[in-house]
Amino acid sequence: MASSLAAQLSQIAAHSTNALNLKAQKAAHAKSLIFEPRVAASQSFDTLYALCHEGYQELCLLDGRFLQFQKSLFSEHSQEHDRTQMTAAENAELDKRLETFLGLVGARLRLNPAVKAVEWLVRRFRIHEYNTSFLITTFLPYHTLPIFSSLMSILPSRIPQCYKFLHPYIRSLTQPPRHVIVVAATRDAGFASLLNAYVLKLSNARQDYPTLLSFWASIMTESVGGMMDRSRSGRQGVQLQNEQDVVLRLLPVLNEGLAMKKVPELRIGCYMMLSIMASKGGLDDKLLMAMMEAVVHGWTSDTFVPGLVCLSILAQQRGAKQLKKTLAKELLKVNGLPDLLIKISKQRRIDKLVNGLCLAYVDRLSRRGDAGVISPVQQLLTHAMLSDSQVSVIAKSLLLAAYKLDDAIDPEGSARRQLAQCLVFLAEDPRRTGVVVRQAMEDSTVDMDSIEMTLQKKVRPKAPSDPQNGDVDMEHGHSESSNGTLILDELYSKLPTRTVDQESFLSHSKSHLYDQLSQVFLASLGDTKAAEDFVSVPVLRTDQALEEALYLTFFTRVWCGPYPVLARVAALRAVKQRLLERKDMIIDLQGLIPYVMVALSDPAHKVRQLAAELVATISQCYPADTELKKKRESTKVWAAADLYGMGQESKNVNWLSIDQAARLIREVITPALEECILDKAYIHSVLEKALNSSKTMPETPRKGEVGRLPQATRSSILSYLASHVINTPLYLVKLRLLKSLNLVRGVASMTRTKVLLPFLQYWAALSPPQAESCCRDEQLDFDDFEEEAVAVVVATDSVGLDYLAKIIKGEVAVDRLRLVSAVIGRMKKLWSSLKGDTRVSSAQLLLDVALWPTGEAGPGPHAQAEAMDLLRQVPLSTDVLLSFVNDLPTAAKLADMPPATKRRRTSHGEVARAPIQDSTALAAAIRRVTFVLQLVDGSKPEEHLPLLKSLFNTLAELQHFKSQVGSELGYLQGLVLNSLLTIMGAYKANRTLKVDRSAVRADLLVDCVQKTSSPQVQNAALLLIASLAEVAPELVLHSVMPIFTFMGSSVLRQNDEYSAHVIRQTINEVIPPLIASLRKEKGNPVTGAAELLLSFVAAYEHVPIHRRKGLFISLTQTLGPEDFLFALLAMLADKYGATNDIKTFAVDLLSSFGVDIQIPTALKYLELVADILSPKPTISAVLFSMGASSSKETHPMALNQLALLPDLLSHRGLIEQMGSLLERDDMDATRVRDIYSTLLEKLLSLADSVRADKSLHSACGDILKSLLGLLSTAEFVKSVENLLGRPNINLQRKILRSLEVRIDQERQSNTVSRQAMLGFLPQLTAIIRESQDVLYKHIAVACVDKIAEKYGKKDLDGISAAAETIASDSCLGHADERLRVMALLCLASLVEILREGIVPILPIAIPKALDYIASSIVEGQEDEKLHNAGYAFISALIQHLPYMVSGAYLDKLLVVSYQSAEADLDEEADESRLQCLHLAAKQIDAKGMFVAMQQNWKNATDAGSLALREYLGVLSTAIDKHPKATVTKHSIVLSSIFLNAFDLRRQYTVSPSSSLPADEIQEIEERVNTVALKMIYKFNDSTFRPIFGKLVEWSTSGLPKKDVAGRNLRLLSLYSFMAVFFGTLRSIVTSYATYLLDNVVGVLQTVNLKDETSRELWARALAVLVECFRHDQDDFWQTPSHFDAVAQALDQQFQHASSLPVIESLIPAIVELAAAADSPEHHKELNTGIVRHLRSETASIRLAAVRCEQALTDRLGAEWLSALPEMLPFISELQEDDDEVVERETHRWIVKIEGILGESLDSMLQ
């Protein structure tokens, strides 16, 4: 680690200005924005100043603000400034001026003058070093221009940390892309702060420019988005903190930026950043509102639009709240704000901004009465910028503001007038806004009437009035008046002064005067004086108001008409005023009482208040209570004769006496006035209490009792009001009075129906257009009126009910569909009140209507549908349902046949089919049955138990209908069965209920199951049978068997969940009582249920696979598995055979039960098989329908059954359960052991009885094997010991084979199993020794092998004894080949286990094994299994005891192996042999192996080529395996082997008996050479050189001199090896050529041209020389002794050019020699010899010499041509040679020479 002093020095060096380093200063001076460094370095400051000052002056011309730097930065004295010599304060002051200039020049950096000016600052003031950050920031907006690359080229190596992202671009001098800057601003808060501070600083100094601001805005906007995204990581709390950090970091920048009003581009950039922050971050409403205030604070016309866009984005992120007052005030100042918002809304959502703004404006309106906000709100609402809910809220706010406005807030009323016009405009808007506003008016809790009175204008829209109707819209009249189209005076002038034919305005005749009067009245409402004047119009005859009806009925009609609240209130006030002016006049005004009651139920509070005042005034018109009776006769009833005109209507009114009228007004209405004012419906309850008699009080009040009316009075009032309902022409009056009267049940015996039924009859008589017109004219709800009209009928009035029936039937009120609906609705309400026969008859009526025949006159489809719906909705009582079911049509009536009791039966459950008499009637009947059954099904049949018998009768009728219709009527049967099933469920739930046994028809249910194809019907019938079997089993047991037979062919095949449920229910409910009855009969229940079992067994293959197991388990559990499981399994096997599918299913089914069921089931199953084979079968005859079967038929059946038992007894689940149970050793274990013993005993007994039938006996053996497998290993071994004592050899084999399988299955770690198995070894060895059965012995040996393999190491003594037995004559020495094979394989396994322990038996085993191998390859008697087993045993010995395979054993092994190689065996045998031999080569010691191979060479050669190949392969393996030292140690033996190998060619060639083809000899020699090289690699030079010399000597001296052919053959082999030897080892062995030199020269000189062998030897000798010459790197052949000997011999070979392949063999040798002997002397000697042959008389010699020269010229080039002068004469002669070939080759030689020399030989050859 460096010392602190070294660290300080390094820091100083890093910041050093290199004041004394001239080279560094020159390099710093060379930094330039404009010039190349080389040019810049040579420039002086004078030159630079002149150039740069010129640029500065041009800048001053562009912008005068640059003049301030003329005396500082660009003065002449600036040339002398040296920053290194300036103080810190001076440098700080200089930095300020430089930054000011850079900020100002930034806008013009695209101009050359600006760049020149900056160049001066760089060169003189070195701003790129001292003001690096500010300089880079100034240039950053131009990062895509070359000027930025120039800047980066002059930056120092250490730039500010915030600009570290530029490092890669500084190194490569490439412009940084924009996204890099964005990422830097996003991730580096320092860089973002630097950029923000720079922009704010320049903006404050008014040095900003568009390029900078647009660059800053785009970068920061995108980076703010990235910052917000990055903050959204981690937990929610961490995210929130990160977002707050980002906001807090940016808010100061935004606040400062938004405060600069004169820099609009900066504000817009701030808007962009605010928008991104709001949209990306979850900011709270408080912060968002502060941002919005900052946006509008100080904005100008230049920033209105972007500011509004920003506001819209901010508002979208906050709740739908009202904007602050200050914000709304600022927005109000914007000219044309609505238009701007509308324009923006086309591009983005601004609904929350507009919503908040409108709410703020409305709030300003309600608080200050500022009418200026109304127009913007109206304009914004009508341009579809807001959602319906937002429009609704604003509309309600406007209504609330209208309610709050008063004279204090709006003294001049202008705000109210404009607000009224706005509301009217909005309400009448035909677009969606109008719909929403109108709905808001309806939903508003504010009193609309009060609003209209406040605004003096009707704001609620009204449907257009009928021109013939006298009702006039007040708004219409008022607007006309206000518009001046028809002034009030003109209206007055048009009024007549009197009327002759108008007695009352409530007359039923049309009044033309009323229209004019109402128009004038409505027009006068806006003016108090005009209203007062109207009362005095002559035509109303005000002075006769209390004597005539005209005056009061006019105002009565107004307040009861569809007029504004102002009009209704004014009308009531006018009547009240007139009554107050009567001057104590006593008058009976009961004609007004119904209309005053109507006013008391008016929706408007003001109207109800005036109505209450009018009631009080009317009450004063009556005499005092004490004088009522006195004045009865003298008091006149007002308008008694002409209230409703002079017609019959006025006469039909039932008037009250004056005391009754007074009591009604004073005792009934007046006490409740306050409540009536508060609640518009209270008047209805008042009348109800007054007229309805209490059930606990007498009809007539006691004397002196106050508050109760006498019965007569109540009757009179009821009749009185009912008569007004009937006779009044105003439907509003009718409706509101009906609402009161329909609450009155009646008085005494007079129901309301009696007095109001005429009205209903009148109403029903109207045509649909008339009725609708009546309600529409008075703006009444038509459906509401219909309901009140039919409500006059009560449940106790039969006349009224009959009339309703007529309406329903269509006898009256034809085409009045809505009236029919109302009647049906009334019937529904009355239903619970209908009793007894009335309800039944009503229900029957509805049923008849609902099922009215098509085409007949009567109720239409609408009434039918309504009736059907009603019947489906109302609760139907039992008597109604019984009447419906019992009145259903029968098949007998339809077929026109005799009574049902005399029908001719054709089959069970069916009747003879008769021709259909009337298809229409039949269809109607089916329709009726269907509907009634649907009603029953939907009426909770379990609550209507008496329907049981009727439904069974209906089911029977449906069976008859089937023959008439020709259809199964599955749906109808299903309805009946489902209803019956529900009823039976009630009986099951409550066992105290008794079933009517006479009502139940089990035969019908069986028919439903058997004779229909509908699965739904079948399932329902089965479920019903199951329920009956539980409730009343005796009713269905006699019919149950056919059901199960049918189930097997239908229901069991279904694949749906419901069918599965049906099957389960049927099994669970029907079978238990059936089995119980079978047990009561004291017979075998299995035989009794055989048919049932057969049904399920027959259906097995059709039951869906995934349901089979569950179905049969359920069946077995219900039947009882201990009694029926065996039978079910046996029947499955009998039906489908013991296939794999049946076996698998049977095992799954059996394993579903415990071992206490499985073992007894197996016992019963075996007993059943014994019963099959018995002379007189019992139970099997019933189960399998055997009859009198012969043994030929029963034996296959028994065999089939027995084939299933092994699988049942061998599955793992049973074995594990058996083991667990037996380990407990309790009562259950004892019971199972007893059953197991019985099962074993019976199985053995059965096996003895079927001994004659091999197949059955074998099957019993299989069962026995599986049965024994159930026991644990210890008990299993004991059982095996006992059973092996039986004399049956087949049984013994199977038992022993089961033991073999058991050994494989046992775990090695099981101590108990190991002890048992090892303890059983002596018995196995005894079997091997004593048994005469070979197969038995074979199995025993296999058992020994597996026991030894798994547990052998735990008992070596026992295994050794077993090995001795196996190696004995009773096993290994046995004559049976299979047993020999098994013994050898077993011994091979035992060798691995016993190792040295097996040595005692090897003297016996090894010879036998080798003998068996030899015998197995005898021609015609090949036994490859025995062959392979023998080699397996020998291989095991070699692997584990290699020293035991040596000497004679090894010799014998090699001999038999050679013979085996030549035998025609398969690949597996060859593989086993080769594996054994190669293993021997690796495992047996080197001496023994090499000696054995040396001794057995002749045996190998005698055997053949295949044996030789394997011999060489084994030898190669042995050499590879042993290390160099070992191989060197046995070099003599190996050299002997290879001498024999090199003599192989001679031996095979000389000996005619063992000759081989030449190609095979060649292949063997190649292998020998390869192995020889492996051996040589293991030798060193001192070891191999003597061997090599001996080898060369051996090739020539080992044979008699006369044996020339033999010697040549040996030399052929030798030179074949030498070629490989020298070619592979190359220069390493070049010196070995010394031993070969004389020999090769001799071979060349003594070649016999007539002997093919000698010629081949000549060619091989030359090839060896080529390899030797080619790899000489030690100048061996440059030695004269070596060179001379071989060169002369080679030169002599040209003489054989005509006989030998000189060109192919000799020339390469000479060329390689010339290359190896690289000296001029040797080349000259060679050349001399060769050119001598150019003048030979033999053309072939000359040609060979020329070709040789060509080759030498090619190989040696110019080096060889040094002897060209000697060659030229010969070449010249050869050009004219007699032989064309020689001449042609000479010319080629000349071309080669010319190519090397580069000049022509022509001049030399002349």
Coordinates of C-alpha atoms in Angstrom, one line a residue, residues 247-385:
V247 CA -41.7 15.5 -6.4
L248 CA -39.8 17.4 -3.7
R249 CA -36.7 17.6 -5.9
L250 CA -38.6 19.0 -8.8
L251 CA -41.1 21.3 -7.2
P252 CA -38.7 24.1 -6.5
V253 CA -37.6 24.1 -10.1
L254 CA -41.2 24.1 -11.3
N255 CA -42.2 26.9 -8.9
E256 CA -39.3 29.1 -10.0
G257 CA -40.0 28.3 -13.7
L258 CA -43.8 29.1 -13.4
A259 CA -43.0 32.3 -11.7
M260 CA -41.3 33.7 -14.9
K261 CA -44.2 35.2 -16.7
K262 CA -42.1 36.7 -19.5
V263 CA -40.6 33.3 -20.6
P264 CA -43.6 31.5 -22.0
E265 CA -41.6 28.6 -23.4
L266 CA -40.2 27.9 -20.0
R267 CA -43.7 27.9 -18.5
I268 CA -44.8 25.5 -21.2
G269 CA -41.9 23.2 -20.3
C270 CA -43.0 23.3 -16.7
Y271 CA -46.5 22.5 -17.8
M272 CA -45.2 19.4 -19.6
M273 CA -43.3 18.3 -16.5
L274 CA -46.3 18.8 -14.2
S275 CA -48.5 16.8 -16.6
I276 CA -46.1 13.9 -16.6
M277 CA -45.7 14.0 -12.8
A278 CA -49.5 14.0 -12.3
S279 CA -50.2 11.2 -14.8
K280 CA -47.3 9.0 -13.6
G281 CA -47.4 9.5 -9.9
G282 CA -50.2 9.0 -7.4
L283 CA -50.3 12.5 -6.1
D284 CA -52.8 13.6 -3.5
D285 CA -55.6 16.1 -4.3
K286 CA -54.1 18.8 -2.2
L287 CA -50.8 18.8 -4.1
L288 CA -52.6 18.6 -7.4
M289 CA -54.7 21.6 -6.5
A290 CA -51.6 23.5 -5.5
M291 CA -50.1 22.6 -8.9
M292 CA -53.2 23.8 -10.7
E293 CA -53.1 27.2 -8.8
A294 CA -49.4 27.5 -9.8
V295 CA -50.3 26.9 -13.4
V296 CA -52.9 29.7 -13.6
H297 CA -50.9 32.1 -11.5
G298 CA -49.2 34.6 -13.8
W299 CA -50.2 32.9 -17.1
T300 CA -50.6 35.0 -20.2
S301 CA -52.5 34.8 -23.5
D302 CA -49.4 32.9 -24.9
T303 CA -49.8 30.2 -22.3
F304 CA -53.5 29.9 -21.9
V305 CA -54.0 26.9 -24.2
P306 CA -51.0 24.8 -22.9
G307 CA -52.0 25.9 -19.4
L308 CA -55.5 24.6 -19.9
V309 CA -54.2 21.3 -21.3
C310 CA -52.0 21.0 -18.2
L311 CA -54.9 21.8 -16.0
S312 CA -57.0 19.1 -17.7
I313 CA -54.4 16.5 -17.1
L314 CA -54.0 17.6 -13.5
A315 CA -57.7 17.6 -12.9
Q316 CA -58.1 14.1 -14.4
Q317 CA -55.8 12.8 -11.6
R318 CA -57.9 14.3 -8.8
G319 CA -61.3 13.5 -7.5
A320 CA -64.4 14.9 -9.1
K321 CA -64.4 17.9 -6.8
Q322 CA -65.2 21.6 -7.2
L323 CA -62.2 23.8 -8.1
K324 CA -61.0 26.4 -5.5
K325 CA -62.5 29.9 -5.7
T326 CA -59.2 31.5 -6.6
L327 CA -58.6 29.1 -9.4
A328 CA -62.2 29.6 -10.7
K329 CA -61.7 33.3 -10.5
E330 CA -58.5 33.2 -12.6
L331 CA -60.2 31.0 -15.1
L332 CA -63.1 33.4 -15.3
K333 CA -60.7 36.1 -16.5
V334 CA -59.7 34.1 -19.6
N335 CA -61.5 35.4 -22.7
G336 CA -63.4 32.8 -24.6
L337 CA -62.7 30.1 -22.0
P338 CA -65.6 27.9 -23.1
D339 CA -64.4 27.9 -26.7
L340 CA -60.9 27.1 -25.7
L341 CA -62.1 24.2 -23.5
I342 CA -64.3 22.9 -26.3
K343 CA -61.4 23.0 -28.7
I344 CA -59.2 21.1 -26.3
S345 CA -61.9 18.5 -25.5
K346 CA -61.7 17.3 -29.1
Q347 CA -58.1 16.2 -28.5
R348 CA -58.2 14.9 -24.9
R349 CA -60.4 14.3 -21.9
I350 CA -61.1 17.4 -19.8
D351 CA -64.3 16.3 -18.1
K352 CA -63.0 16.5 -14.6
L353 CA -61.7 20.0 -15.2
V354 CA -64.9 21.2 -16.7
N355 CA -66.9 19.5 -14.0
G356 CA -64.9 21.2 -11.2
L357 CA -65.0 24.5 -13.0
C358 CA -68.8 24.4 -13.5
L359 CA -69.3 23.4 -9.9
A360 CA -67.1 26.3 -8.8
Y361 CA -69.1 28.7 -11.1
V362 CA -72.4 27.5 -9.7
D363 CA -71.1 28.0 -6.2
R364 CA -70.1 31.5 -7.1
L365 CA -73.5 32.1 -8.6
S366 CA -75.3 30.9 -5.4
R367 CA -73.1 32.9 -3.1
R368 CA -72.6 36.1 -5.0
G369 CA -75.4 36.1 -7.6
D370 CA -72.8 36.5 -10.3
A371 CA -74.8 36.1 -13.5
G372 CA -71.7 36.1 -15.6
V373 CA -70.9 32.4 -14.9
I374 CA -74.3 31.2 -16.2
S375 CA -73.4 31.5 -19.9
P376 CA -70.1 29.5 -19.6
V377 CA -71.8 26.8 -17.6
Q378 CA -74.6 26.5 -20.2
Q379 CA -72.1 26.5 -23.0
L380 CA -69.9 23.8 -21.4
L381 CA -72.8 21.5 -20.5
T382 CA -74.2 21.4 -24.0
H383 CA -71.0 20.3 -25.8
A384 CA -70.9 16.6 -24.7
M385 CA -67.7 17.0 -22.7

